[in-house]
Coordinates of C-alpha atoms in Angstrom, one line a residue:
M1 CA -2.2 -7.7 20.2
T2 CA 1.9 -7.6 21.3
D3 CA 4.6 -9.4 19.8
R4 CA 6.4 -10.8 22.4
Y5 CA 9.6 -11.4 20.7
A6 CA 10.2 -8.3 18.5
S7 CA 9.8 -7.1 21.4
F8 CA 11.7 -9.5 23.7
V9 CA 14.9 -8.8 20.1
Q10 CA 15.7 -5.3 20.7
T11 CA 16.5 -6.1 24.4
G12 CA 20.9 -7.1 24.7
A13 CA 19.7 -10.2 25.4
G14 CA 17.6 -11.5 23.1
R15 CA 19.9 -9.3 20.8
A16 CA 22.9 -11.8 21.9
L17 CA 20.7 -15.3 21.3
V18 CA 19.2 -14.2 17.8
K19 CA 22.8 -13.4 16.9
R20 CA 24.4 -17.5 18.0
L21 CA 21.5 -19.0 16.8
G22 CA 20.6 -17.2 13.5
L23 CA 16.5 -16.1 14.6
P24 CA 14.8 -14.3 12.7
D25 CA 15.3 -10.2 13.3
P26 CA 12.4 -7.9 13.5
P27 CA 13.9 -4.0 12.7
R28 CA 12.5 -1.3 14.0
L29 CA 10.3 -0.1 11.8
R30 CA 10.2 3.9 10.0
R31 CA 7.0 4.6 10.8
H32 CA 4.8 8.4 10.0
T33 CA 4.5 10.8 12.5
P34 CA 3.4 13.8 11.7
G35 CA 6.1 16.7 11.4
D36 CA 8.6 14.3 10.4
P37 CA 10.5 14.9 7.8
L38 CA 10.1 13.0 4.5
V39 CA 13.6 11.0 5.4
P40 CA 16.2 11.1 8.1
G41 CA 19.2 11.7 6.4
P42 CA 20.4 12.5 2.2
V43 CA 18.7 10.6 -0.7
L44 CA 21.6 9.1 -3.2
L45 CA 19.8 9.6 -6.6
G46 CA 21.6 8.5 -9.8
S47 CA 19.8 6.8 -13.8
S48 CA 21.1 4.9 -16.5
A49 CA 21.8 6.9 -19.4
G50 CA 19.4 8.4 -21.6
G51 CA 17.4 7.7 -18.2
R52 CA 13.9 11.1 -18.9
I53 CA 13.2 10.6 -14.7
A54 CA 15.6 11.1 -12.9
E55 CA 16.0 15.2 -14.1
P56 CA 11.7 15.9 -12.6
A57 CA 12.9 13.0 -10.0
G58 CA 15.8 15.7 -8.6
K59 CA 13.4 18.5 -8.6
I60 CA 10.7 16.9 -6.8
L61 CA 13.2 16.0 -3.5
T62 CA 15.0 19.5 -4.1
A63 CA 11.7 21.4 -3.8
A64 CA 10.3 18.5 -0.9
G65 CA 13.4 20.0 1.1
V66 CA 15.7 16.1 0.3
E67 CA 19.1 16.1 0.2
L68 CA 20.6 15.4 -2.6
A69 CA 23.7 14.1 -2.0
D70 CA 26.9 14.8 -4.4
P71 CA 27.6 12.1 -6.6
V72 CA 31.1 11.8 -5.6
A73 CA 30.1 11.4 -2.0
A74 CA 27.9 8.0 -3.0
H75 CA 32.6 6.8 -3.0
D76 CA 33.0 7.9 0.3
A77 CA 32.6 4.5 2.6
D78 CA 31.7 5.8 5.6
R79 CA 28.9 8.1 4.5
R80 CA 25.1 6.6 4.3
F81 CA 21.9 7.2 2.8
A82 CA 18.8 7.0 3.7
A83 CA 17.0 6.2 -0.3
L84 CA 18.9 5.4 -2.7
V85 CA 16.5 6.7 -5.8
Y86 CA 17.8 4.9 -9.2
D87 CA 16.4 5.8 -12.4
A88 CA 16.5 2.8 -14.7
S89 CA 14.1 4.1 -17.9
G90 CA 17.1 4.8 -20.5
I91 CA 18.6 1.2 -20.0
T92 CA 16.9 -0.1 -23.4
D93 CA 18.4 -4.1 -23.6
S94 CA 19.9 -6.7 -21.6
A95 CA 23.5 -5.3 -21.3
G96 CA 22.6 -2.2 -20.5
L97 CA 20.9 -4.1 -16.8
R98 CA 25.4 -4.1 -15.9
Q99 CA 24.8 -0.1 -15.1
L100 CA 22.2 -0.6 -12.1
Y101 CA 25.0 -3.7 -10.9
D102 CA 27.4 -0.8 -10.9
F103 CA 24.7 2.1 -9.2
F104 CA 24.1 -0.8 -6.1
H105 CA 26.6 -2.6 -6.2
P106 CA 28.9 0.1 -4.1
Q107 CA 25.7 0.8 -1.8
A108 CA 24.5 -2.0 -1.2
R109 CA 26.1 -1.1 3.0
S110 CA 25.3 3.0 2.4
L111 CA 21.3 2.4 3.6
L112 CA 20.7 3.6 7.0
P113 CA 18.6 1.6 9.2
S114 CA 14.5 1.6 7.2
G115 CA 15.8 2.8 4.2
R116 CA 14.2 3.2 1.5
V117 CA 15.3 1.9 -2.4
I118 CA 13.4 3.2 -5.9
V119 CA 14.0 2.1 -9.3
L120 CA 12.5 4.0 -11.4
G121 CA 11.4 2.7 -15.9
T122 CA 9.2 2.4 -18.4
P123 CA 6.0 0.3 -18.4
P124 CA 7.3 -2.5 -20.6
A125 CA 4.4 -2.4 -23.4
E126 CA 5.3 1.4 -23.7
C127 CA 8.9 0.3 -24.8
G128 CA 9.7 0.8 -27.8
S129 CA 10.6 -2.9 -29.4
P130 CA 11.2 -6.4 -27.5
R131 CA 13.7 -5.4 -25.9
E132 CA 14.1 -3.0 -24.7
A133 CA 10.2 -4.5 -22.4
T134 CA 12.2 -7.7 -22.0
A135 CA 15.5 -5.1 -20.2
Q136 CA 12.8 -2.6 -18.0
R137 CA 10.3 -6.4 -17.3
A138 CA 14.2 -7.2 -15.5
L139 CA 14.5 -4.9 -13.1
E140 CA 11.3 -6.5 -11.7
G141 CA 13.5 -9.5 -10.1
L142 CA 16.1 -7.0 -9.3
T143 CA 13.3 -5.2 -6.3
R144 CA 12.0 -7.6 -5.1
S145 CA 15.4 -9.2 -4.0
I146 CA 17.0 -6.5 -3.3
G147 CA 13.7 -6.6 -0.7
K148 CA 14.9 -10.0 0.6
E149 CA 19.1 -8.5 0.9
F150 CA 19.6 -5.5 2.2
G151 CA 17.7 -6.4 6.0
R152 CA 16.5 -3.6 8.7
G153 CA 13.0 -2.4 7.9
V154 CA 14.8 -1.8 3.6
T155 CA 12.0 -1.8 1.5
A156 CA 12.2 -1.9 -1.9
Q157 CA 9.8 -0.1 -5.0
L158 CA 10.1 -0.7 -9.1
V159 CA 7.5 2.8 -10.1
Y160 CA 6.7 2.4 -13.6
V161 CA 6.1 6.5 -15.2
T162 CA 4.1 6.2 -18.3
G163 CA 6.3 7.9 -20.6
E164 CA 3.1 9.5 -22.3
G165 CA 1.5 13.2 -21.5
D166 CA 5.6 13.7 -19.5
A167 CA 3.6 16.8 -18.5
G168 CA 1.5 15.6 -16.2
T169 CA 4.7 13.3 -14.9
P170 CA 5.8 15.7 -12.0
V171 CA 2.7 15.5 -9.9
S172 CA 1.6 12.4 -10.5
L173 CA 5.2 10.9 -8.9
E174 CA 6.4 13.8 -6.4
S175 CA 2.4 11.4 -5.1
T176 CA 4.4 8.3 -5.0
L177 CA 7.8 9.4 -4.8
R178 CA 6.8 11.0 -1.2
F179 CA 4.5 7.9 -0.5
L180 CA 7.6 5.4 -1.0
L181 CA 9.6 7.1 1.1
S182 CA 8.7 8.8 4.3
G183 CA 7.4 6.1 6.6
R184 CA 3.8 5.5 5.4
S185 CA 5.0 2.8 3.6
A186 CA 7.1 1.1 7.0
Y187 CA 5.3 -2.5 5.3
V188 CA 5.3 -2.0 2.2
S189 CA 8.4 -3.6 0.1
G190 CA 9.0 -5.3 -3.6
Q191 CA 5.8 -3.5 -4.4
V192 CA 5.6 -2.4 -8.7
V193 CA 4.1 1.0 -8.8
R194 CA 3.1 1.7 -12.0
V195 CA 2.3 5.8 -12.3
G196 CA -0.4 6.8 -15.8
T197 CA -1.1 9.9 -16.9
G198 CA -4.9 10.1 -15.2
T199 CA -5.6 13.7 -13.6
A200 CA -3.9 14.6 -10.1
V201 CA -4.1 17.3 -8.3
A202 CA -0.7 18.5 -5.7
P203 CA -2.8 19.7 -2.0
A204 CA -1.9 22.8 -1.0
D205 CA 0.0 21.8 1.6
W206 CA 0.9 17.7 2.1
D207 CA 0.9 17.9 5.5
R208 CA -2.7 17.2 4.5
P209 CA -3.3 16.0 1.2
L210 CA -6.5 14.7 1.5
S211 CA -8.4 18.0 3.3
G212 CA -11.4 19.3 2.2
Q213 CA -12.2 15.7 0.2
V214 CA -15.1 13.9 2.5
V215 CA -14.0 10.1 2.0
L216 CA -16.6 7.4 3.2
V217 CA -14.8 4.0 5.0
T218 CA -17.0 0.6 5.3
G219 CA -16.4 -1.6 8.1
A220 CA -14.8 0.8 10.5
A221 CA -16.1 0.5 13.4
R222 CA -12.4 -1.6 14.2
G223 CA -9.4 -2.6 13.1
I224 CA -8.1 -2.2 9.9
G225 CA -11.4 0.5 9.3
A226 CA -10.7 2.5 12.4
A227 CA -6.9 3.3 12.1
L228 CA -8.4 4.1 7.8
A229 CA -11.4 6.6 9.7
K230 CA -8.4 8.2 12.0
V231 CA -5.5 8.5 9.1
L232 CA -8.1 9.2 6.4
A233 CA -8.9 12.2 9.2
R234 CA -6.0 13.2 9.9
D235 CA -4.5 14.2 6.3
G236 CA -7.4 16.5 6.8
A237 CA -10.7 14.9 4.8
Q238 CA -14.5 14.5 6.0
V239 CA -15.1 10.9 6.9
V240 CA -18.1 9.5 7.1
A241 CA -17.6 5.7 9.0
L242 CA -20.1 3.1 7.5
D243 CA -20.0 -0.1 9.8
I244 CA -23.1 -2.7 10.6
P245 CA -25.9 -1.6 13.4
A246 CA -24.2 -4.7 15.3
A247 CA -21.2 -2.4 15.8
G248 CA -23.1 1.2 16.1
D249 CA -21.4 2.1 19.7
E250 CA -18.0 1.0 18.4
L251 CA -19.1 2.8 15.0
A252 CA -19.3 6.3 17.2
A253 CA -16.7 6.3 19.4
V254 CA -14.5 6.1 16.2
A255 CA -17.0 8.7 14.6
N256 CA -16.3 11.4 17.9
D257 CA -12.7 10.7 18.1
I258 CA -12.2 12.1 14.6
G259 CA -14.5 14.6 14.0
G260 CA -16.7 12.0 11.5
S261 CA -20.1 10.7 10.9
A262 CA -21.3 7.9 11.8
V263 CA -23.4 5.9 9.1
Q264 CA -25.4 2.8 10.9
L265 CA -26.0 0.3 7.6
D266 CA -26.0 -3.9 6.5
L267 CA -24.3 -3.5 3.4
T268 CA -26.1 -6.4 1.6
A269 CA -29.8 -5.0 2.6
P270 CA -32.2 -5.5 -0.4
D271 CA -31.6 -1.7 0.1
A272 CA -28.0 -0.4 0.9
P273 CA -27.0 1.1 -2.0
T274 CA -30.0 3.9 -2.8
R275 CA -30.3 4.1 0.8
L276 CA -26.4 4.7 1.2
A277 CA -26.3 6.9 -2.3
E278 CA -29.6 9.4 -1.0
H279 CA -27.1 9.6 2.4
L280 CA -24.1 10.6 0.4
A281 CA -26.5 13.2 -1.8
S282 CA -28.5 14.8 1.0
R283 CA -25.5 15.9 3.5
H284 CA -22.8 16.0 1.0
G285 CA -24.1 16.7 -1.9
R286 CA -21.2 13.6 -3.5
V287 CA -18.4 11.9 -1.8
D288 CA -14.1 12.0 -3.0
V289 CA -12.8 8.8 -1.9
V290 CA -14.8 5.6 -1.8
V291 CA -13.0 3.0 0.8
H292 CA -14.2 -0.3 1.0
N293 CA -12.8 -2.3 3.7
A294 CA -16.2 -3.5 4.7
G295 CA -14.8 -7.3 4.5
I296 CA -16.0 -10.9 6.3
T297 CA -14.0 -14.3 7.4
R298 CA -16.2 -17.7 7.3
D299 CA -13.6 -20.2 7.5
K300 CA -14.1 -23.9 6.8
T301 CA -12.5 -26.1 3.7
L302 CA -14.2 -26.5 1.3
G303 CA -15.5 -29.7 1.7
R304 CA -17.4 -29.4 5.2
M305 CA -18.4 -25.2 4.5
D306 CA -22.0 -24.9 4.2
A307 CA -23.3 -23.2 1.7
D308 CA -24.7 -20.0 4.2
R309 CA -21.0 -19.2 4.5
W310 CA -20.4 -19.6 1.2
D311 CA -22.7 -16.9 0.2
S312 CA -22.1 -14.5 2.9
V313 CA -18.6 -13.7 1.8
I314 CA -19.2 -13.8 -1.1
D315 CA -21.6 -11.4 -1.5
V316 CA -19.9 -8.5 1.9
N317 CA -16.6 -8.9 0.5
L318 CA -17.9 -8.9 -2.9
S319 CA -21.0 -8.4 -4.8
S320 CA -21.3 -4.7 -2.4
Q321 CA -18.1 -4.0 -3.7
E322 CA -19.8 -4.1 -7.2
R323 CA -23.6 -2.6 -5.9
I324 CA -21.9 0.1 -4.1
N325 CA -20.0 0.9 -7.4
D326 CA -23.0 1.5 -9.8
V327 CA -25.3 3.0 -7.5
L328 CA -22.8 5.3 -7.5
L329 CA -21.7 5.2 -10.8
E330 CA -24.7 5.9 -12.2
R331 CA -25.8 9.0 -10.1
D332 CA -22.9 10.7 -10.8
L333 CA -21.7 10.8 -6.8
I334 CA -18.6 10.0 -7.5
P335 CA -17.0 13.0 -9.7
A336 CA -14.2 13.5 -11.4
G337 CA -10.6 13.4 -9.8
G338 CA -12.3 10.6 -7.2
R339 CA -10.3 7.9 -6.0
I340 CA -12.1 4.2 -4.7
V341 CA -9.7 2.2 -3.3
S342 CA -10.8 -1.9 -2.4
V343 CA -9.1 -4.0 -0.5
S344 CA -8.6 -7.3 -1.3
S345 CA -5.2 -10.3 1.0
I346 CA -3.0 -11.3 0.3
A347 CA -5.0 -14.4 0.8
G348 CA -6.9 -13.8 -3.1
I349 CA -3.3 -13.5 -5.0
A350 CA -1.8 -16.9 -2.7
G351 CA -5.4 -19.4 -1.7
N352 CA -5.3 -20.8 1.5
R353 CA -6.4 -23.7 3.3
G354 CA -9.3 -23.5 5.0
Q355 CA -10.9 -20.2 3.7
T356 CA -11.6 -20.8 0.2
N357 CA -14.4 -18.5 -0.1
Y358 CA -12.4 -15.7 1.2
A359 CA -9.7 -16.0 -1.3
T360 CA -12.5 -16.0 -3.5
S361 CA -13.8 -13.1 -2.9
K362 CA -10.8 -11.0 -2.2
A363 CA -8.8 -12.4 -5.6
G364 CA -12.5 -11.4 -7.0
V365 CA -12.0 -7.8 -6.3
I366 CA -8.5 -7.7 -7.6
G367 CA -10.2 -9.3 -11.0
L368 CA -12.7 -5.7 -10.1
V369 CA -9.7 -3.4 -10.5
D370 CA -8.2 -5.1 -13.9
S371 CA -11.3 -4.4 -15.3
L372 CA -13.3 -2.0 -13.5
S373 CA -10.1 0.6 -13.8
P374 CA -9.7 0.7 -17.6
V375 CA -13.8 2.2 -17.3
L376 CA -13.7 5.1 -15.0
R377 CA -10.5 6.2 -16.5
G378 CA -12.2 7.8 -19.1
R379 CA -14.7 9.8 -15.9
G380 CA -11.6 10.0 -14.1
I381 CA -11.8 7.9 -11.9
S382 CA -9.1 6.0 -9.8
L383 CA -10.1 2.4 -8.7
N384 CA -6.4 1.0 -6.4
A385 CA -6.2 -2.2 -3.7
V386 CA -4.5 -2.7 -0.8
A387 CA -3.9 -6.2 -0.5
P388 CA -3.1 -7.6 3.6
G389 CA -0.6 -10.2 4.5
F390 CA -0.4 -10.5 8.0
I391 CA -2.2 -7.6 10.4
E392 CA -1.5 -7.6 13.4
T393 CA -5.6 -7.2 14.3
R394 CA -8.3 -9.2 16.6
L395 CA -8.9 -12.1 15.1
T396 CA -4.9 -13.2 13.8
A397 CA -5.2 -12.9 17.8
R398 CA -7.3 -15.7 17.4
I399 CA -5.1 -17.5 14.9
P400 CA -3.1 -20.8 16.6
L401 CA 0.0 -19.9 17.8
T402 CA 2.6 -21.9 15.4
I403 CA 0.5 -20.5 12.6
R404 CA 0.4 -17.7 14.2
E405 CA 3.7 -16.8 14.6
A406 CA 4.6 -19.0 10.5
G407 CA 2.1 -15.7 9.4
R408 CA 4.5 -13.0 11.4
R409 CA 7.7 -13.8 10.0
M410 CA 8.2 -15.1 6.5
N411 CA 8.5 -12.5 5.0
S412 CA 11.4 -9.5 4.6
M413 CA 10.9 -7.6 8.1
A414 CA 10.3 -10.7 10.0
Q415 CA 7.6 -9.1 11.3
G416 CA 3.8 -9.2 11.2
G417 CA 2.5 -5.4 10.1
L418 CA -0.1 -2.8 11.3
P419 CA -3.6 -1.3 10.3
V420 CA -1.6 1.7 10.2
D421 CA 0.2 -0.1 8.1
V422 CA -2.7 -0.9 5.9
A423 CA -4.2 2.6 6.6
E424 CA -1.4 4.6 5.2
T425 CA -0.8 3.1 2.0
I426 CA -5.7 3.4 1.7
G427 CA -4.0 7.1 2.6
W428 CA -2.2 7.2 -0.4
L429 CA -4.1 5.6 -2.5
S430 CA -7.5 8.6 -1.6
W431 CA -5.5 11.4 -2.3
P432 CA -6.2 13.6 -5.0
A433 CA -2.8 14.2 -5.7
T434 CA -2.7 10.3 -6.5
G435 CA -5.5 10.4 -9.6
A436 CA -2.8 9.0 -12.1
V437 CA -2.3 5.9 -10.3
S438 CA -5.0 3.8 -11.3
G439 CA -5.4 0.0 -12.0
N440 CA -2.4 -0.7 -9.2
V441 CA -3.0 -4.1 -6.2
V442 CA 0.1 -3.3 -3.7
R443 CA -0.3 -4.9 -1.1
V444 CA 0.5 -4.4 2.6
C445 CA 3.3 -7.3 4.4
G446 CA 6.3 -6.3 4.6
Q447 CA 7.6 -8.8 1.9
S448 CA 6.0 -12.0 2.8
L449 CA 6.7 -15.2 1.4
L450 CA 3.8 -15.7 0.0
G451 CA 2.2 -15.4 -3.6
A452 CA 3.4 -13.0 -6.1

């Protein structure tokens, strides 16, 4: 689906009209292309007094081929940076928050278009005092505001890095830094990512971080699912693409295009989890990553909704995930180091008129992450979710024009996202190197004005 307004504002006449009338100004986003450098320019790395993360972060960036700017260059009014990375872990009270102003105020106009801002901190629950926890929690307001202020496709994120087991931090942090700095995170902004102490294994080749991994993608025949299959295969995965029999032709086309395999299966069938487990066991012996992408909508206001609409949405979007997880885990088909990624929605965070069934199911997915991820951590398995906002698909193309335009413009990017944006985020959460990131719900919404 084409966003004609976004295309128009890139023309000379469009630029003039936007400036004259103060209309939404969708920037051209920097997205990932294989072979791209991690960032298109130097990165300015700063630190609060006593920060503990700047040193390993600097080593990671240098090893990744990133040019770290000389701090003296930060005072050059003409110098432009691809990213600003700041270690705020040394801030232990509210007075120390002034260090954020001192770093970011002079650089507010120094970022290149589609630049990146990353603030590194300590999880408030791990802080040594209430004052420190207060200061670290304050970082969320900073990053979310920067994401809305800087414009031109700039994204801003907060990464809480656990202070325990720092020996295992570099690989876990590297995965997250690589994703957030790259074009893969083009439509992710204003998010909080928590990097813990789980198992994280660096790939031999960061351009193919899923090499050798068996990945199951449900709902893979079209839209986000098809984009998922393509991105995961590009990153080296052996993809098992699953969808309902009615979508068999489209599913086969996706699987053939990426060199994967197709499984036609209705996940609501009573024997579906068992049949799927048997297929994975016989063909692959395991499944390293399970991506629960299958989902449906059956929209009606609650007062007009029949029971079948409610039951079918809850069953496909939530209950089927629980059933599949139960069987795969019971049969030990997801090994230590495995990942489960579920697709939620911004509707599960903010709600949506006419979608009480859908919003309930997607909020349930977030509940699944909250409740099950601590249990799986003991088995070395991570569990996360993504929550897409307005994504340009055939489904959103059917939304009435005025509502569709509102969905596109009501975010910091002033445009809808693409299926590949969701796929790239799920891909990052699927990497073995991201195994220490668990229990997170990452919104892929261009920092929507709706929800938290």
